[in-house]
PDB file of C-alpha atoms and ligand atoms in Angstrom:
ATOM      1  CA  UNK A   1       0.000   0.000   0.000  1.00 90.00           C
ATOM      2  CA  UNK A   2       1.401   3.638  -0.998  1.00 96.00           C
ATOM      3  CA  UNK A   3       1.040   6.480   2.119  1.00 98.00           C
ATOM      4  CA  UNK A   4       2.152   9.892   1.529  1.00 98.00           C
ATOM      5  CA  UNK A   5       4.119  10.936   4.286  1.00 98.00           C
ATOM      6  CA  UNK A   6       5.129  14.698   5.753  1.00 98.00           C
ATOM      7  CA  UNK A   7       8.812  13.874   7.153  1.00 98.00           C
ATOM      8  CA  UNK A   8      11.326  16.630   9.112  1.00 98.00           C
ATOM      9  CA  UNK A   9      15.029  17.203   8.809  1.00 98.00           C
ATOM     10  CA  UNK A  10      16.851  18.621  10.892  1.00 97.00           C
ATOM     11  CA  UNK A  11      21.193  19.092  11.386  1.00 95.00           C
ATOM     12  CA  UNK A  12      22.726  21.372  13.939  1.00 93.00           C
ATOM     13  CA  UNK A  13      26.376  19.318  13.852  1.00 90.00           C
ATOM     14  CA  UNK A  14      28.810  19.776  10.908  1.00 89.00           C
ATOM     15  CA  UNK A  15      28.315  20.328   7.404  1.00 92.00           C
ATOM     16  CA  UNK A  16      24.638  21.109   8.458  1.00 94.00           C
ATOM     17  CA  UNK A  17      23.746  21.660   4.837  1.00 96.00           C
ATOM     18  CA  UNK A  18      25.329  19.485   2.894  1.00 95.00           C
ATOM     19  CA  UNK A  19      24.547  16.398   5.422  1.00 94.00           C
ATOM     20  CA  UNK A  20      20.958  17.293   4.906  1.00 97.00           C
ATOM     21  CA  UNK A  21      21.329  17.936   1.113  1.00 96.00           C
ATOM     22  CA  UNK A  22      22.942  14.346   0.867  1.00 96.00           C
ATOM     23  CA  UNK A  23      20.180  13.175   3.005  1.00 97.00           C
ATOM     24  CA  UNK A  24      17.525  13.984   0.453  1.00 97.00           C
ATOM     25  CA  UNK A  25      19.643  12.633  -2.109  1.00 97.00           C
ATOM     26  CA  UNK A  26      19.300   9.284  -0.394  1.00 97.00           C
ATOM     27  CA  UNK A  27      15.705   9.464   0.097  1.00 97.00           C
ATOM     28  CA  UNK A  28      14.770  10.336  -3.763  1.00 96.00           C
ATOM     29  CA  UNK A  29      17.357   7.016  -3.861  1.00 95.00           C
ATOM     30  CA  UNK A  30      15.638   4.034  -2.283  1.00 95.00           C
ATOM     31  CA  UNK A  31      13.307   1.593  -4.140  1.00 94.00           C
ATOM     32  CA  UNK A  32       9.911   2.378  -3.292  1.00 94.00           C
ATOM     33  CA  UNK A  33       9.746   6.209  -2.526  1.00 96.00           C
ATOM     34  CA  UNK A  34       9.303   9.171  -4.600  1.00 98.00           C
ATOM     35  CA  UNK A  35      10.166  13.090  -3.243  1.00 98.00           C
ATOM     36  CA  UNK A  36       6.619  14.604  -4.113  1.00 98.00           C
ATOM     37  CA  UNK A  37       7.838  18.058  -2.049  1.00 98.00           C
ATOM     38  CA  UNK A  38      10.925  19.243  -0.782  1.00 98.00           C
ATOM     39  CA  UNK A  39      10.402  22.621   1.285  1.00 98.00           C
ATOM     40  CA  UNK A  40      13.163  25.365   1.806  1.00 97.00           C
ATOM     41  CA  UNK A  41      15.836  25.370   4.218  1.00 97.00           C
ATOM     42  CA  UNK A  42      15.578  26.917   7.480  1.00 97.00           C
ATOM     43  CA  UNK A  43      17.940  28.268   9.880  1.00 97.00           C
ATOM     44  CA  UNK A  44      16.455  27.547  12.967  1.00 97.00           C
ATOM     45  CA  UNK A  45      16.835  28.387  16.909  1.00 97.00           C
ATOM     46  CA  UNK A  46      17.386  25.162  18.984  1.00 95.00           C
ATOM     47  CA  UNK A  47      14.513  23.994  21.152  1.00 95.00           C
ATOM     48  CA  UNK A  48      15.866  22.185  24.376  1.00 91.00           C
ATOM     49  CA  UNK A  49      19.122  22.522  25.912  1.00 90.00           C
ATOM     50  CA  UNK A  50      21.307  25.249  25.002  1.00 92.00           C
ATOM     51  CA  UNK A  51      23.380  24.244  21.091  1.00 91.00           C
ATOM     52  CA  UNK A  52      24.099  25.749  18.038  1.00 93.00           C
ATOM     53  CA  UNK A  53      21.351  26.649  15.637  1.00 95.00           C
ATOM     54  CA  UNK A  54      19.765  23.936  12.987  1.00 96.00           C
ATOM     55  CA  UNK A  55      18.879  23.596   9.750  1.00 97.00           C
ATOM     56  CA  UNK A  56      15.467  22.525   9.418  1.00 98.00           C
ATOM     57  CA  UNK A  57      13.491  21.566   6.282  1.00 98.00           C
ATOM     58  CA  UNK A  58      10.256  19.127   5.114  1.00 98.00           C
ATOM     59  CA  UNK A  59       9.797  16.840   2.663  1.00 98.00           C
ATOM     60  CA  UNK A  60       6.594  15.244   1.209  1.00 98.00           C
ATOM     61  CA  UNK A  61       6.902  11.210  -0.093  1.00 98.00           C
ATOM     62  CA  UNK A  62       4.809   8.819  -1.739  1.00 98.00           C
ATOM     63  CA  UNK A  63       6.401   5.348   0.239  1.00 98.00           C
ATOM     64  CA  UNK A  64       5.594   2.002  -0.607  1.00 97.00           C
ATOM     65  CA  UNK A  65       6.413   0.894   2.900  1.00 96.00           C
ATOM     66  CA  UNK A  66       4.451   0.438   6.354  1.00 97.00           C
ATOM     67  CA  UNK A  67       4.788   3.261   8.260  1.00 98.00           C
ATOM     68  CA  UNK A  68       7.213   1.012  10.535  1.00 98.00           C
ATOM     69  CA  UNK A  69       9.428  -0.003   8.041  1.00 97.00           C
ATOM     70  CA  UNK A  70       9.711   3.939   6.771  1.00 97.00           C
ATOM     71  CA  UNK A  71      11.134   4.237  10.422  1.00 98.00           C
ATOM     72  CA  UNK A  72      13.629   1.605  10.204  1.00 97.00           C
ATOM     73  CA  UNK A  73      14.940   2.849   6.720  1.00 97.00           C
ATOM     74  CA  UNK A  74      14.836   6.370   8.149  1.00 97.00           C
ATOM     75  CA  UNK A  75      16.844   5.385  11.970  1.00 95.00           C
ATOM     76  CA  UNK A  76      19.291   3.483   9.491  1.00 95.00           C
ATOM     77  CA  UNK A  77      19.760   7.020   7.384  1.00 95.00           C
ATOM     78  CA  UNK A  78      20.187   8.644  10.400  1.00 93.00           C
ATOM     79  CA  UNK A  79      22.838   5.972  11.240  1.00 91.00           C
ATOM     80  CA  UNK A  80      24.714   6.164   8.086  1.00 91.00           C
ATOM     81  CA  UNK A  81      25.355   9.579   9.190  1.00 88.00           C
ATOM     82  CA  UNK A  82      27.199   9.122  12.175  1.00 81.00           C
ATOM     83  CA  UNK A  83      24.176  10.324  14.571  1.00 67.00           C
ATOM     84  CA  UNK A  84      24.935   9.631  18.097  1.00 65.00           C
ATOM     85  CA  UNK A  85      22.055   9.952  20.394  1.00 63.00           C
ATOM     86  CA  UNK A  86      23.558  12.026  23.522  1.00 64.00           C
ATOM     87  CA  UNK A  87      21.155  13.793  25.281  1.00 72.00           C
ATOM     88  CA  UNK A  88      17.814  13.657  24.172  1.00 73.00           C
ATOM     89  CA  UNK A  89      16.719  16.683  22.549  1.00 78.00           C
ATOM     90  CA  UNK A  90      20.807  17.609  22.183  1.00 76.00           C
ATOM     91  CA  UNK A  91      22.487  18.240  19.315  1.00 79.00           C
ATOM     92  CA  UNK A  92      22.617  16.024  16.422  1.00 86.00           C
ATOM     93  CA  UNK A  93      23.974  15.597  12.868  1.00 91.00           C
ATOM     94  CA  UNK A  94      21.133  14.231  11.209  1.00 94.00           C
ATOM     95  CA  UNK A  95      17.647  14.304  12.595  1.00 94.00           C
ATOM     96  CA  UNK A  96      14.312  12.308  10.976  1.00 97.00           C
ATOM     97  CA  UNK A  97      10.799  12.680  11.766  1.00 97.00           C
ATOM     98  CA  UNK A  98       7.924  10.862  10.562  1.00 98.00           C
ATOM     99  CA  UNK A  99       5.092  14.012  10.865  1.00 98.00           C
ATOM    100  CA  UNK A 100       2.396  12.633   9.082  1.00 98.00           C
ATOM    101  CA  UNK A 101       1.240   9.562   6.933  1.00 98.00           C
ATOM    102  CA  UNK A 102      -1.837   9.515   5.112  1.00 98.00           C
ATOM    103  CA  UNK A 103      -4.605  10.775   8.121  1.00 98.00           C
ATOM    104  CA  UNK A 104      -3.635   8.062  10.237  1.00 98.00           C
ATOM    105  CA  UNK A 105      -3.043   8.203  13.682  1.00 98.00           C
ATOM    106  CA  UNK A 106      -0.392   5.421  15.039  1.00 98.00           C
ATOM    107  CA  UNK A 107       0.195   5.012  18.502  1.00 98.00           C
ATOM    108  CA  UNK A 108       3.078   1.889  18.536  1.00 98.00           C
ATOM    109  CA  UNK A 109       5.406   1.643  20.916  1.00 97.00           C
ATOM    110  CA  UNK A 110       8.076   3.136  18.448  1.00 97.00           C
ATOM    111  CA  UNK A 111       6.192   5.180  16.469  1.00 98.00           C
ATOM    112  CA  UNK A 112       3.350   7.873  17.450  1.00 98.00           C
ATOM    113  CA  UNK A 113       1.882   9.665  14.039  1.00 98.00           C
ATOM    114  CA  UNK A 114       1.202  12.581  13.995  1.00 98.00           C
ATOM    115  CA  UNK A 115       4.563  13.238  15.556  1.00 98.00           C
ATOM    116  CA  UNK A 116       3.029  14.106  19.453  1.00 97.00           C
ATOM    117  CA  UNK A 117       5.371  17.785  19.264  1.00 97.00           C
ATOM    118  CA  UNK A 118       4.811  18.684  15.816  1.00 98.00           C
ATOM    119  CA  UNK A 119       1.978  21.539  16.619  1.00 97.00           C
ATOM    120  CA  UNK A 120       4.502  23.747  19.081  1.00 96.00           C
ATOM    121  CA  UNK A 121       7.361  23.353  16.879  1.00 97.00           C
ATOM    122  CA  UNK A 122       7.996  26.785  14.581  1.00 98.00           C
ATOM    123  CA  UNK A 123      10.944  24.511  13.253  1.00 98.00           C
ATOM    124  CA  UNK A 124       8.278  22.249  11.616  1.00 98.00           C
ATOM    125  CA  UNK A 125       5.295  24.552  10.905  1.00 98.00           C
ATOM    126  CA  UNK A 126       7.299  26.506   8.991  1.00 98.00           C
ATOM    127  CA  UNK A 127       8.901  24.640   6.780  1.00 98.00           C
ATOM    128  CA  UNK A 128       5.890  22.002   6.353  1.00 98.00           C
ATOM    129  CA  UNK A 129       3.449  25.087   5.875  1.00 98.00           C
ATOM    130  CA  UNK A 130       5.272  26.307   2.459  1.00 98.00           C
ATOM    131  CA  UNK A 131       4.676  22.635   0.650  1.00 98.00           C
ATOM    132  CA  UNK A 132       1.633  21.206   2.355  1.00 98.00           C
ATOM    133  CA  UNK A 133      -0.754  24.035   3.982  1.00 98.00           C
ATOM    134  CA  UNK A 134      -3.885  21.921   3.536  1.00 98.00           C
ATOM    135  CA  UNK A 135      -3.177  19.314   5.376  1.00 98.00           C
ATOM    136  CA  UNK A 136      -5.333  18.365   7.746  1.00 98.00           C
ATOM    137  CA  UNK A 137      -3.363  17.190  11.004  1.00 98.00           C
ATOM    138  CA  UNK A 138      -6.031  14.087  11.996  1.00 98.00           C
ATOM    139  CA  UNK A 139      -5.878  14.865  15.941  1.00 98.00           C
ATOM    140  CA  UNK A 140      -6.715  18.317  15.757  1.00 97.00           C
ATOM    141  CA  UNK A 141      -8.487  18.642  12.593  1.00 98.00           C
ATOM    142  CA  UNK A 142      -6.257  22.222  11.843  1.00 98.00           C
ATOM    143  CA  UNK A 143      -4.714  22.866   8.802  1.00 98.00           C
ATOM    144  CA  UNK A 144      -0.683  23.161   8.687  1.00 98.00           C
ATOM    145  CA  UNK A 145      -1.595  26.275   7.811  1.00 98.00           C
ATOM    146  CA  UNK A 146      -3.630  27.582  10.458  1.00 98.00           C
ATOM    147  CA  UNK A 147      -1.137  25.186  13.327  1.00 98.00           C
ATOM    148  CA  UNK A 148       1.626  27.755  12.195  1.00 98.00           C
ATOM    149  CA  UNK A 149      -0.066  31.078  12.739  1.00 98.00           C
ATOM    150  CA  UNK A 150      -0.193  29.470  16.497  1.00 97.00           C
ATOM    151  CA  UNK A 151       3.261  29.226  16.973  1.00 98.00           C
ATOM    152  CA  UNK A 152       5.983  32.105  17.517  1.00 97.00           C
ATOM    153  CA  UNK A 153       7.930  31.853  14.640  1.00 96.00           C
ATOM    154  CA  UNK A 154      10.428  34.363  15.406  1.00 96.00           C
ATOM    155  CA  UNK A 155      13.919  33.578  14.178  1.00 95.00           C
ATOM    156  CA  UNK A 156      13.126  30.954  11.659  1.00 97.00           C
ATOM    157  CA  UNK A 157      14.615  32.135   8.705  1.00 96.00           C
ATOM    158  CA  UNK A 158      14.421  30.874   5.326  1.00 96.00           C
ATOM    159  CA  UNK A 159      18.737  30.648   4.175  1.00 94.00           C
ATOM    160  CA  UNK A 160      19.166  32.970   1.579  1.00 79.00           C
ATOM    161  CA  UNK A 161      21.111  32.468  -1.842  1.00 56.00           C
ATOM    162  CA  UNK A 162      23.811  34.659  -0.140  1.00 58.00           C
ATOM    163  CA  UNK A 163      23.961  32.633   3.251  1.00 60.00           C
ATOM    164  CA  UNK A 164      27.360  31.995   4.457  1.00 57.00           C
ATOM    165  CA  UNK A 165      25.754  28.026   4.929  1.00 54.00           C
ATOM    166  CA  UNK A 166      25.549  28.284   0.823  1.00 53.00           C
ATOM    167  CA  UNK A 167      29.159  27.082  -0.229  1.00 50.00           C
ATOM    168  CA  UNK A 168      28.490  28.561  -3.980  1.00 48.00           C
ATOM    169  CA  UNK A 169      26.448  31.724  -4.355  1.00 46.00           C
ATOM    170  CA  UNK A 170      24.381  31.655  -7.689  1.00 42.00           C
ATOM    171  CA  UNK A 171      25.463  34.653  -9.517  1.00 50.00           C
ATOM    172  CA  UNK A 172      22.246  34.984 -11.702  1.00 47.00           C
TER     173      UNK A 172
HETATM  174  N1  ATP B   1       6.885  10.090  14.480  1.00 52.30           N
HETATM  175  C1  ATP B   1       8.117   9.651  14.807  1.00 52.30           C
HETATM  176  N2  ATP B   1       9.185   9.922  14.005  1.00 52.30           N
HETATM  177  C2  ATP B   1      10.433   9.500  14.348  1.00 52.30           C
HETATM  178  N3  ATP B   1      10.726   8.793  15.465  1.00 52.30           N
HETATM  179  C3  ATP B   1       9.691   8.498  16.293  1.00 52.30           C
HETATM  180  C4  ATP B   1       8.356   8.907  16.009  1.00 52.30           C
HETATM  181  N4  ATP B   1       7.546   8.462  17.005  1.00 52.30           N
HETATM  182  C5  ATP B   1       8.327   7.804  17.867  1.00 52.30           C
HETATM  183  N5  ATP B   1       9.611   7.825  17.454  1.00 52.30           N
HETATM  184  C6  ATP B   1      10.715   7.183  18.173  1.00 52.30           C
HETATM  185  O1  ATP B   1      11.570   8.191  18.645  1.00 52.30           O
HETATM  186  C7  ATP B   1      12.894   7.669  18.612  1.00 52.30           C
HETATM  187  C8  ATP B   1      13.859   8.776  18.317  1.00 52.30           C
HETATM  188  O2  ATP B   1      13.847   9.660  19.329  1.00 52.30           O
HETATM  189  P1  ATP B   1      14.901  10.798  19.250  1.00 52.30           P
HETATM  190  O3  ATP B   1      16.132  10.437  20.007  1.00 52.30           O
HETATM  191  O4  ATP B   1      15.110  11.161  17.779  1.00 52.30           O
HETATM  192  O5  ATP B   1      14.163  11.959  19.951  1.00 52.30           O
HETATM  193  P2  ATP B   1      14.523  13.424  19.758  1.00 52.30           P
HETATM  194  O6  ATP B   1      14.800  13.649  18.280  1.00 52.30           O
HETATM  195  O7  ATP B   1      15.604  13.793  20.733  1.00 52.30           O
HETATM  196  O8  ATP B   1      13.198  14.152  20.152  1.00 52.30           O
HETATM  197  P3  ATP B   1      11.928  14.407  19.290  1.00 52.30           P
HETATM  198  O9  ATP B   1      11.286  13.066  19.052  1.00 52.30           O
HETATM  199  O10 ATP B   1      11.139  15.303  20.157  1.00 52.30           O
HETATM  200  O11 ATP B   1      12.341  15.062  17.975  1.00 52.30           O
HETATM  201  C9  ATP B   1      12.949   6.687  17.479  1.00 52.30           C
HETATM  202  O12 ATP B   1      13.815   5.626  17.815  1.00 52.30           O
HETATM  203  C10 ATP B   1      11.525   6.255  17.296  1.00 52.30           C
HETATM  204  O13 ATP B   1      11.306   4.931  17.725  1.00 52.30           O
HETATM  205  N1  PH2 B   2      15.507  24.348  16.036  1.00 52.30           N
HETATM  206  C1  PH2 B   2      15.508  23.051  16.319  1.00 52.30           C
HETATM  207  N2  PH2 B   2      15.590  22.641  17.594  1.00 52.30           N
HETATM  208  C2  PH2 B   2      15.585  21.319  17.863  1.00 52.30           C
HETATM  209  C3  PH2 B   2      15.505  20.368  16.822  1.00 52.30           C
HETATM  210  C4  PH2 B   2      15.425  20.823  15.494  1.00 52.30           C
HETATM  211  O1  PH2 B   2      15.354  20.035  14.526  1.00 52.30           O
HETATM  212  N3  PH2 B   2      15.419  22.164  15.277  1.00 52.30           N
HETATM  213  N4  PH2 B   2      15.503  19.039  17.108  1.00 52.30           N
HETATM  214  C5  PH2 B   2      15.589  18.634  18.349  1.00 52.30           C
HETATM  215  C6  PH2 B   2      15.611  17.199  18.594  1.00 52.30           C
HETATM  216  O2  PH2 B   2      14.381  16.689  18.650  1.00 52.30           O
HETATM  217  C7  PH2 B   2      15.681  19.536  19.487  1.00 52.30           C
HETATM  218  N5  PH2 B   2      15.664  20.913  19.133  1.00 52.30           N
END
């Protein structure tokens, strides 16, 4: 069975850009998904304990997997990347969220869909907002849309085509 499924990235260790940038490479990769949407990039302030700043972006797929198995495939991504689970919400190199999948709502012992702190997270809003507004998120019955105009979304800021975090300014 296909689901279409709202996922969030997020880097705030190394080559933040280019680690997610690969990331999505490797997604658009594997058998049995397709990138329908790929949002902007977002510099982002971190939410916990005190870090550097993130990268934060969303991505829409059509997977031909359980939900579950998306998991796995996504943890072993994660892995691939050298992401070391420290503290939890501390800072990582590569981070995965399921958000969404279909209008299901999952409650598994690894897996809760929607993802339970999507709605107070400007980090996600944001991002998911720009490629899927209409959305309906199936606990609340909101639209992305209208969950980001309740969230302060100060500081998240889409990188620019001049960003320091871009190694090669376009010059057109
Ligand atoms: N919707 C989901 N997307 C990704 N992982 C989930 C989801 N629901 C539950 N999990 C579980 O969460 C675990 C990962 O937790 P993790 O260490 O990434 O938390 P965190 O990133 O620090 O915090 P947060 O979950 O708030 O982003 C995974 O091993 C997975 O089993
Ligand atoms: N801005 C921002 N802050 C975070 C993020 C993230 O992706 N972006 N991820 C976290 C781990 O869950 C904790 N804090």
């Amino acid at each position: 069975m296909v689901h279409t499924v709202a996922i969030a990235l997020g880097s705030n260790l190394g080559d933040s850009l280019t680690i997610l940038t690969d990331a999505i490479a490797r997604l658009k990769q594997m058998p049995g998904v397709i990138l329908q949407r790929q949002s902007s990039w977002y510099h982002t302030p971190p939410v916990g304990p005190p870090q550097p700043s993130y990268i934060n972006g969303c991505a829409v797929l059509e997977v031909a997997w359980s939900p579950v198995e998306l998991l796995e495939r996504l943890l072993d991504l994660e892995a691939q990347f050298g992401r070391v689970r420290l503290e939890k919400h501390g800072p990582r190199t590569l981070d995965l969220d399921i958000l969404l999948v279909d209008d299901l709502i999952l409650d598994l012992p690894q897996l809760q869909v929607p993802h339970p702190r999507m709605r107070e997270r400007a980090f996600v809003l944001v991002p998911l907002a720009e490629i899927a507004p209409d959305w309906t998120h199936p606990v609340t019955g909101r639209a992305i849309a209208h969950l980001r105009e309740a969230v302060d979304c100060t500081g998240v800021t889409p990188l620019t085509l001049y960003d320091p975090g871009l190694r090669t300014p376009r010059t057109d």
